[in-house]
mmCIF file of C-alpha atoms in Angstrom:
data_model
loop_
_atom_site.group_PDB
_atom_site.id
_atom_site.type_symbol
_atom_site.label_atom_id
_atom_site.label_comp_id
_atom_site.label_asym_id
_atom_site.label_seq_id
_atom_site.Cartn_x
_atom_site.Cartn_y
_atom_site.Cartn_z
ATOM 1 C CA ALA A 20 0.000 0.000 0.000
ATOM 2 C CA GLY A 21 3.000 2.270 -0.431
ATOM 3 C CA SER A 22 4.328 1.902 3.086
ATOM 4 C CA LYS A 23 7.977 2.618 3.824
ATOM 5 C CA GLY A 24 8.216 -0.131 6.396
ATOM 6 C CA TYR A 25 6.583 -3.137 7.962
ATOM 7 C CA VAL A 26 7.541 -5.128 11.010
ATOM 8 C CA SER A 27 5.812 -8.052 12.646
ATOM 9 C CA LYS A 28 4.828 -7.973 16.274
ATOM 10 C CA ALA A 29 6.958 -11.125 16.532
ATOM 11 C CA ASP A 30 10.079 -9.087 15.662
ATOM 12 C CA THR A 31 12.485 -8.236 18.437
ATOM 13 C CA PRO A 32 12.328 -4.797 20.059
ATOM 14 C CA ARG A 33 15.770 -4.132 18.581
ATOM 15 C CA ALA A 34 14.501 -4.916 15.036
ATOM 16 C CA ILE A 35 11.437 -2.714 15.540
ATOM 17 C CA ARG A 36 13.586 0.154 16.821
ATOM 18 C CA GLN A 37 15.960 -0.195 13.856
ATOM 19 C CA ALA A 38 13.023 -0.235 11.437
ATOM 20 C CA ILE A 39 11.689 2.996 12.922
ATOM 21 C CA LEU A 40 15.114 4.644 12.650
ATOM 22 C CA ASP A 41 15.491 3.428 9.047
ATOM 23 C CA VAL A 42 12.106 4.815 7.991
ATOM 24 C CA LEU A 43 12.775 8.127 9.736
ATOM 25 C CA SER A 44 16.069 8.428 7.843
ATOM 26 C CA GLY A 45 14.314 7.827 4.511
ATOM 27 C CA LYS A 46 15.153 4.148 4.099
ATOM 28 C CA LEU A 47 12.796 1.229 3.634
ATOM 29 C CA ALA A 48 12.355 -1.257 6.459
ATOM 30 C CA TYR A 49 10.605 -4.599 6.133
ATOM 31 C CA SER A 50 10.763 -7.667 8.354
ATOM 32 C CA GLU A 51 12.932 -10.516 7.090
ATOM 33 C CA ASP A 52 9.878 -12.787 6.804
ATOM 34 C CA LEU A 53 8.053 -10.330 4.553
ATOM 35 C CA LYS A 54 11.141 -9.691 2.408
ATOM 36 C CA GLU A 55 11.586 -13.428 1.922
ATOM 37 C CA LEU A 56 7.948 -13.872 0.880
ATOM 38 C CA MET A 57 8.072 -10.965 -1.571
ATOM 39 C CA LEU A 58 11.320 -12.126 -3.155
ATOM 40 C CA THR A 59 10.123 -15.715 -3.446
ATOM 41 C CA ASP A 60 6.913 -14.620 -5.154
ATOM 42 C CA LEU A 61 8.762 -12.321 -7.528
ATOM 43 C CA CYS A 62 11.358 -14.900 -8.493
ATOM 44 C CA ARG A 63 8.591 -17.387 -9.316
ATOM 45 C CA MET A 64 7.116 -14.974 -11.854
ATOM 46 C CA GLY A 65 10.068 -15.539 -14.203
ATOM 47 C CA ASN A 66 9.919 -14.406 -17.819
ATOM 48 C CA LYS A 67 6.406 -13.012 -17.566
ATOM 49 C CA ARG A 68 7.729 -10.446 -15.105
ATOM 50 C CA GLU A 69 10.823 -9.659 -17.171
ATOM 51 C CA ASP A 70 8.732 -9.006 -20.297
ATOM 52 C CA ARG A 71 6.659 -6.503 -18.367
ATOM 53 C CA PHE A 72 9.688 -4.414 -17.400
ATOM 54 C CA ALA A 73 11.230 -4.737 -20.865
ATOM 55 C CA LEU A 74 8.605 -2.201 -21.956
ATOM 56 C CA LEU A 75 10.431 0.525 -20.036
ATOM 57 C CA THR A 76 13.123 2.657 -21.634
ATOM 58 C CA ASP A 77 16.529 2.984 -19.978
ATOM 59 C CA ARG A 78 15.579 6.384 -18.542
ATOM 60 C CA GLU A 79 12.248 5.062 -17.269
ATOM 61 C CA LEU A 80 14.139 2.215 -15.590
ATOM 62 C CA GLU A 81 16.445 4.745 -13.927
ATOM 63 C CA VAL A 82 13.458 6.665 -12.574
ATOM 64 C CA PHE A 83 11.735 3.413 -11.539
ATOM 65 C CA TYR A 84 14.900 2.312 -9.743
ATOM 66 C CA GLN A 85 15.145 5.585 -7.829
ATOM 67 C CA LEU A 86 11.467 5.316 -6.865
ATOM 68 C CA GLY A 87 12.154 1.825 -5.570
ATOM 69 C CA LEU A 88 14.898 3.211 -3.378
ATOM 70 C CA GLY A 89 12.327 5.561 -1.852
ATOM 71 C CA GLU A 90 13.551 8.693 -3.628
ATOM 72 C CA THR A 91 11.146 11.605 -4.087
ATOM 73 C CA THR A 92 10.315 13.163 -7.450
ATOM 74 C CA ARG A 93 12.393 16.208 -6.510
ATOM 75 C CA GLY A 94 15.293 13.982 -5.422
ATOM 76 C CA ILE A 95 15.167 12.006 -8.661
ATOM 77 C CA ALA A 96 15.115 15.202 -10.692
ATOM 78 C CA HIS A 97 18.198 16.424 -8.840
ATOM 79 C CA LYS A 98 20.098 13.118 -9.114
ATOM 80 C CA LEU A 99 19.345 12.617 -12.816
ATOM 81 C CA HIS A 100 19.664 16.317 -13.735
ATOM 82 C CA LEU A 101 16.070 16.525 -14.955
ATOM 83 C CA SER A 102 13.201 18.896 -14.265
ATOM 84 C CA ILE A 103 10.548 17.833 -11.793
ATOM 85 C CA LYS A 104 7.992 17.965 -14.621
ATOM 86 C CA THR A 105 10.098 15.548 -16.692
ATOM 87 C CA VAL A 106 10.290 13.084 -13.787
ATOM 88 C CA GLU A 107 6.512 13.381 -13.337
ATOM 89 C CA THR A 108 6.093 12.558 -17.036
ATOM 90 C CA TYR A 109 8.319 9.482 -16.671
ATOM 91 C CA ARG A 110 6.282 8.386 -13.653
ATOM 92 C CA GLU A 111 3.070 8.614 -15.689
ATOM 93 C CA ARG A 112 4.570 6.684 -18.607
ATOM 94 C CA ILE A 113 5.794 3.950 -16.271
ATOM 95 C CA LYS A 114 2.346 3.675 -14.683
ATOM 96 C CA GLN A 115 0.763 3.337 -18.128
ATOM 97 C CA LYS A 116 3.255 0.755 -19.392
ATOM 98 C CA LEU A 117 3.001 -1.356 -16.218
ATOM 99 C CA ASN A 118 -0.781 -0.928 -16.035
ATOM 100 C CA LEU A 119 -0.678 0.702 -12.605
ATOM 101 C CA SER A 120 -3.583 2.905 -11.586
ATOM 102 C CA ASN A 121 -2.025 5.162 -8.946
ATOM 103 C CA ALA A 122 1.161 6.449 -7.348
ATOM 104 C CA ASN A 123 0.937 3.995 -4.447
ATOM 105 C CA GLN A 124 0.967 1.033 -6.825
ATOM 106 C CA LEU A 125 3.893 2.574 -8.680
ATOM 107 C CA MET A 126 5.909 2.976 -5.479
ATOM 108 C CA GLN A 127 5.043 -0.522 -4.288
ATOM 109 C CA GLN A 128 6.063 -2.142 -7.589
ATOM 110 C CA ALA A 129 9.266 -0.110 -7.772
ATOM 111 C CA THR A 130 10.215 -1.077 -4.213
ATOM 112 C CA ILE A 131 9.533 -4.742 -4.842
ATOM 113 C CA TRP A 132 11.448 -4.640 -8.131
ATOM 114 C CA VAL A 133 14.527 -3.003 -6.638
ATOM 115 C CA HIS A 134 14.646 -5.555 -3.838
ATOM 116 C CA SER A 135 13.885 -8.538 -6.072
ATOM 117 C CA CYS A 136 16.218 -11.018 -7.713
ATOM 118 C CA ASN A 137 16.049 -9.039 -11.002
ATOM 119 C CA GLY A 138 16.502 -5.487 -9.731
ATOM 120 C CA LEU A 139 19.330 -3.258 -10.838
ATOM 121 C CA PRO A 140 22.570 -3.233 -8.848
ATOM 122 C CA ASP A 141 22.987 -0.435 -6.349
ATOM 123 C CA LYS A 142 24.402 2.637 -8.138
ATOM 124 C CA ASN A 143 25.521 4.450 -4.964
#
């Protein structure tokens, strides 16, 4: 649903505290159980999933990757030396090509993609 983090009540207090600190610093924080489930599901999708992302141009993939890292539109524009309006246009094109109806779905798919077995390597 576009959340930046999720922890289970079964997680240790230390893990919950770290998740809170991660989210507050702009990072994503998900429990190990949830990450494992998401990655397993994504890896099972195979070629069908790859074909879907093959529709994106290199620049759209760059924007999608940055979204998956939790970057804002303004932050992406700054990092990629683009205008905010241009990044907004890329976001709309990505939503259309991936058949996503809103910004929350876009962020969720980008996050899952970046953290999946087929995501791009970290560029930092």
